[in-house]
Amino acid sequence: SLGRRRCLYLHTGRACCQMMEVLLAALILVCSSVSGGSAGGYTGLPALGGIYYYHYGGAYSGFSGADGERAQQLDRRFYLLKLPIARAAMAVGGCLLVFPCVLILVGVLRVPWHFPAWLLIECTLYIVIAAGTVPALYYFFHSLLSVYNSSVCKEREQLYQSKGYQGFWCSLHGAEIAAGLLGCVAAVAYLLSAGLTVREYRTVHEQKQKPLQL
């Protein structure tokens, strides 16, 4: 039946690669949101009763007066510096999440069988995205390192260290490194999908030529 043939697509190599791309994009989206989802540090955490408030012990008794106000200012400035980078990374992760989902739907509906030229378009898109991943990762890490090397981050780090607080270093953290590694794996997955798409195009073309030969 038609429904059975459509479900069989989910067992093909192309569909497996596309589902892996969905997973990788979702992880990139999560890591990007972790990178820019919180101002961190002192700002507003005692009032919110967040995890940092309990981890560092109450209402940050080490800060008082001008130091507390300065910590809040530095946290806000540091957060605003990272926010555009995090939003850009989340936007890219969202687009990469939607793209394979659309391709899975196209495959289930057997569009490539009725319109084989779509496979060439899909292959081109895969190659473009894989090639674009390299400058995107460079921009991501270059921008983050610029923020971490800024005077705002250095002053913020020194202020927290002077009060005995750790974890406010001006360096890449795990979620940001993971986002970069996932981006590299995703680029490899896109190239693999491009190769499988070319093979699928040849198969469809040969199968469509058989009735004419008979």
PDB file of N, CA, C and O in Angstrom, residues 12-18 20-21 24 122-123 126-127 130 184-200:
ATOM      1  N   THR A  12      15.377   3.889   5.571  1.00  0.00           N
ATOM      2  CA  THR A  12      16.485   4.062   4.630  1.00  0.00           C
ATOM      3  C   THR A  12      17.645   4.796   5.285  1.00  0.00           C
ATOM      4  O   THR A  12      17.504   5.422   6.343  1.00  0.00           O
ATOM      5  N   GLY A  13      18.808   4.721   4.626  1.00  0.00           N
ATOM      6  CA  GLY A  13      19.980   5.403   5.151  1.00  0.00           C
ATOM      7  C   GLY A  13      19.816   6.907   5.168  1.00  0.00           C
ATOM      8  O   GLY A  13      20.279   7.580   6.095  1.00  0.00           O
ATOM      9  N   ARG A  14      19.144   7.454   4.136  1.00  0.00           N
ATOM     10  CA  ARG A  14      18.928   8.902   4.095  1.00  0.00           C
ATOM     11  C   ARG A  14      18.080   9.359   5.274  1.00  0.00           C
ATOM     12  O   ARG A  14      18.375  10.384   5.904  1.00  0.00           O
ATOM     13  N   ALA A  15      17.022   8.623   5.576  1.00  0.00           N
ATOM     14  CA  ALA A  15      16.161   9.001   6.697  1.00  0.00           C
ATOM     15  C   ALA A  15      16.904   8.901   8.023  1.00  0.00           C
ATOM     16  O   ALA A  15      16.728   9.756   8.903  1.00  0.00           O
ATOM     17  N   CYS A  16      17.746   7.885   8.168  1.00  0.00           N
ATOM     18  CA  CYS A  16      18.523   7.749   9.412  1.00  0.00           C
ATOM     19  C   CYS A  16      19.471   8.930   9.586  1.00  0.00           C
ATOM     20  O   CYS A  16      19.618   9.472  10.696  1.00  0.00           O
ATOM     21  N   CYS A  17      20.131   9.345   8.501  1.00  0.00           N
ATOM     22  CA  CYS A  17      21.012  10.512   8.582  1.00  0.00           C
ATOM     23  C   CYS A  17      20.224  11.773   8.919  1.00  0.00           C
ATOM     24  O   CYS A  17      20.679  12.610   9.709  1.00  0.00           O
ATOM     25  N   GLN A  18      19.053  11.903   8.337  1.00  0.00           N
ATOM     26  CA  GLN A  18      18.235  13.078   8.606  1.00  0.00           C
ATOM     27  C   GLN A  18      17.752  13.111  10.049  1.00  0.00           C
ATOM     28  O   GLN A  18      17.705  14.171  10.675  1.00  0.00           O
ATOM     29  N   MET A  20      19.384  11.789  12.523  1.00  0.00           N
ATOM     30  CA  MET A  20      20.573  12.135  13.298  1.00  0.00           C
ATOM     31  C   MET A  20      20.827  13.640  13.231  1.00  0.00           C
ATOM     32  O   MET A  20      21.228  14.254  14.224  1.00  0.00           O
ATOM     33  N   GLU A  21      20.561  14.244  12.076  1.00  0.00           N
ATOM     34  CA  GLU A  21      20.712  15.686  11.938  1.00  0.00           C
ATOM     35  C   GLU A  21      19.724  16.434  12.826  1.00  0.00           C
ATOM     36  O   GLU A  21      20.048  17.488  13.381  1.00  0.00           O
ATOM     37  N   LEU A  24      21.220  16.262  16.337  1.00  0.00           N
ATOM     38  CA  LEU A  24      22.370  17.156  16.474  1.00  0.00           C
ATOM     39  C   LEU A  24      21.925  18.614  16.547  1.00  0.00           C
ATOM     40  O   LEU A  24      22.448  19.391  17.353  1.00  0.00           O
ATOM     41  N   GLU A 122      18.351  19.048  -3.121  1.00  0.00           N
ATOM     42  CA  GLU A 122      18.638  18.659  -1.734  1.00  0.00           C
ATOM     43  C   GLU A 122      20.131  18.458  -1.529  1.00  0.00           C
ATOM     44  O   GLU A 122      20.693  18.892  -0.519  1.00  0.00           O
ATOM     45  N   CYS A 123      20.793  17.818  -2.496  1.00  0.00           N
ATOM     46  CA  CYS A 123      22.238  17.598  -2.402  1.00  0.00           C
ATOM     47  C   CYS A 123      22.983  18.927  -2.372  1.00  0.00           C
ATOM     48  O   CYS A 123      23.926  19.111  -1.587  1.00  0.00           O
ATOM     49  N   TYR A 126      22.646  20.533   1.021  1.00  0.00           N
ATOM     50  CA  TYR A 126      23.502  19.868   1.999  1.00  0.00           C
ATOM     51  C   TYR A 126      24.943  20.353   1.890  1.00  0.00           C
ATOM     52  O   TYR A 126      25.603  20.634   2.903  1.00  0.00           O
ATOM     53  N   ILE A 127      25.441  20.455   0.662  1.00  0.00           N
ATOM     54  CA  ILE A 127      26.827  20.879   0.468  1.00  0.00           C
ATOM     55  C   ILE A 127      27.014  22.326   0.915  1.00  0.00           C
ATOM     56  O   ILE A 127      28.011  22.676   1.562  1.00  0.00           O
ATOM     57  N   ALA A 130      26.967  22.399   4.751  1.00  0.00           N
ATOM     58  CA  ALA A 130      28.205  21.839   5.299  1.00  0.00           C
ATOM     59  C   ALA A 130      29.364  22.810   5.126  1.00  0.00           C
ATOM     60  O   ALA A 130      30.185  22.990   6.039  1.00  0.00           O
ATOM     61  N   CYS A 184      30.602  20.465  14.115  1.00  0.00           N
ATOM     62  CA  CYS A 184      31.521  19.714  13.255  1.00  0.00           C
ATOM     63  C   CYS A 184      30.932  18.367  12.859  1.00  0.00           C
ATOM     64  O   CYS A 184      30.996  17.951  11.697  1.00  0.00           O
ATOM     65  N   VAL A 185      30.332  17.678  13.828  1.00  0.00           N
ATOM     66  CA  VAL A 185      29.695  16.384  13.534  1.00  0.00           C
ATOM     67  C   VAL A 185      28.531  16.570  12.564  1.00  0.00           C
ATOM     68  O   VAL A 185      28.317  15.760  11.650  1.00  0.00           O
ATOM     69  N   ALA A 186      27.775  17.651  12.739  1.00  0.00           N
ATOM     70  CA  ALA A 186      26.652  17.925  11.842  1.00  0.00           C
ATOM     71  C   ALA A 186      27.139  18.161  10.417  1.00  0.00           C
ATOM     72  O   ALA A 186      26.512  17.715   9.450  1.00  0.00           O
ATOM     73  N   ALA A 187      28.273  18.861  10.259  1.00  0.00           N
ATOM     74  CA  ALA A 187      28.815  19.110   8.923  1.00  0.00           C
ATOM     75  C   ALA A 187      29.169  17.791   8.236  1.00  0.00           C
ATOM     76  O   ALA A 187      28.908  17.612   7.034  1.00  0.00           O
ATOM     77  N   VAL A 188      29.756  16.866   8.990  1.00  0.00           N
ATOM     78  CA  VAL A 188      30.084  15.554   8.431  1.00  0.00           C
ATOM     79  C   VAL A 188      28.796  14.812   8.042  1.00  0.00           C
ATOM     80  O   VAL A 188      28.725  14.161   6.988  1.00  0.00           O
ATOM     81  N   ALA A 189      27.774  14.914   8.886  1.00  0.00           N
ATOM     82  CA  ALA A 189      26.497  14.259   8.593  1.00  0.00           C
ATOM     83  C   ALA A 189      25.869  14.831   7.327  1.00  0.00           C
ATOM     84  O   ALA A 189      25.279  14.097   6.521  1.00  0.00           O
ATOM     85  N   TYR A 190      25.997  16.137   7.102  1.00  0.00           N
ATOM     86  CA  TYR A 190      25.442  16.748   5.895  1.00  0.00           C
ATOM     87  C   TYR A 190      26.161  16.258   4.643  1.00  0.00           C
ATOM     88  O   TYR A 190      25.530  16.009   3.608  1.00  0.00           O
ATOM     89  N   LEU A 191      27.480  16.123   4.730  1.00  0.00           N
ATOM     90  CA  LEU A 191      28.225  15.606   3.582  1.00  0.00           C
ATOM     91  C   LEU A 191      27.846  14.158   3.296  1.00  0.00           C
ATOM     92  O   LEU A 191      27.715  13.759   2.127  1.00  0.00           O
ATOM     93  N   LEU A 192      27.644  13.374   4.357  1.00  0.00           N
ATOM     94  CA  LEU A 192      27.206  11.992   4.166  1.00  0.00           C
ATOM     95  C   LEU A 192      25.831  11.955   3.517  1.00  0.00           C
ATOM     96  O   LEU A 192      25.578  11.145   2.611  1.00  0.00           O
ATOM     97  N   SER A 193      24.946  12.821   3.972  1.00  0.00           N
ATOM     98  CA  SER A 193      23.605  12.875   3.380  1.00  0.00           C
ATOM     99  C   SER A 193      23.663  13.301   1.922  1.00  0.00           C
ATOM    100  O   SER A 193      22.878  12.821   1.098  1.00  0.00           O
ATOM    101  N   ALA A 194      24.589  14.202   1.595  1.00  0.00           N
ATOM    102  CA  ALA A 194      24.739  14.621   0.199  1.00  0.00           C
ATOM    103  C   ALA A 194      25.141  13.435  -0.678  1.00  0.00           C
ATOM    104  O   ALA A 194      24.610  13.253  -1.782  1.00  0.00           O
ATOM    105  N   GLY A 195      26.064  12.613  -0.175  1.00  0.00           N
ATOM    106  CA  GLY A 195      26.461  11.436  -0.930  1.00  0.00           C
ATOM    107  C   GLY A 195      25.318  10.445  -1.098  1.00  0.00           C
ATOM    108  O   GLY A 195      25.118   9.883  -2.183  1.00  0.00           O
ATOM    109  N   LEU A 196      24.555  10.226  -0.039  1.00  0.00           N
ATOM    110  CA  LEU A 196      23.409   9.317  -0.125  1.00  0.00           C
ATOM    111  C   LEU A 196      22.330   9.858  -1.058  1.00  0.00           C
ATOM    112  O   LEU A 196      21.638   9.094  -1.728  1.00  0.00           O
ATOM    113  N   THR A 197      22.207  11.177  -1.100  1.00  0.00           N
ATOM    114  CA  THR A 197      21.212  11.784  -1.990  1.00  0.00           C
ATOM    115  C   THR A 197      21.591  11.580  -3.451  1.00  0.00           C
ATOM    116  O   THR A 197      20.729  11.292  -4.296  1.00  0.00           O
ATOM    117  N   VAL A 198      22.880  11.699  -3.775  1.00  0.00           N
ATOM    118  CA  VAL A 198      23.339  11.454  -5.144  1.00  0.00           C
ATOM    119  C   VAL A 198      23.081  10.001  -5.524  1.00  0.00           C
ATOM    120  O   VAL A 198      22.618   9.699  -6.641  1.00  0.00           O
ATOM    121  N   ARG A 199      23.370   9.087  -4.609  1.00  0.00           N
ATOM    122  CA  ARG A 199      23.112   7.677  -4.885  1.00  0.00           C
ATOM    123  C   ARG A 199      21.625   7.412  -5.091  1.00  0.00           C
ATOM    124  O   ARG A 199      21.233   6.638  -5.976  1.00  0.00           O
ATOM    125  N   GLU A 200      20.789   8.066  -4.288  1.00  0.00           N
ATOM    126  CA  GLU A 200      19.356   7.906  -4.436  1.00  0.00           C
ATOM    127  C   GLU A 200      18.876   8.454  -5.780  1.00  0.00           C
ATOM    128  O   GLU A 200      17.982   7.871  -6.414  1.00  0.00           O
TER     129      GLU A 200
END
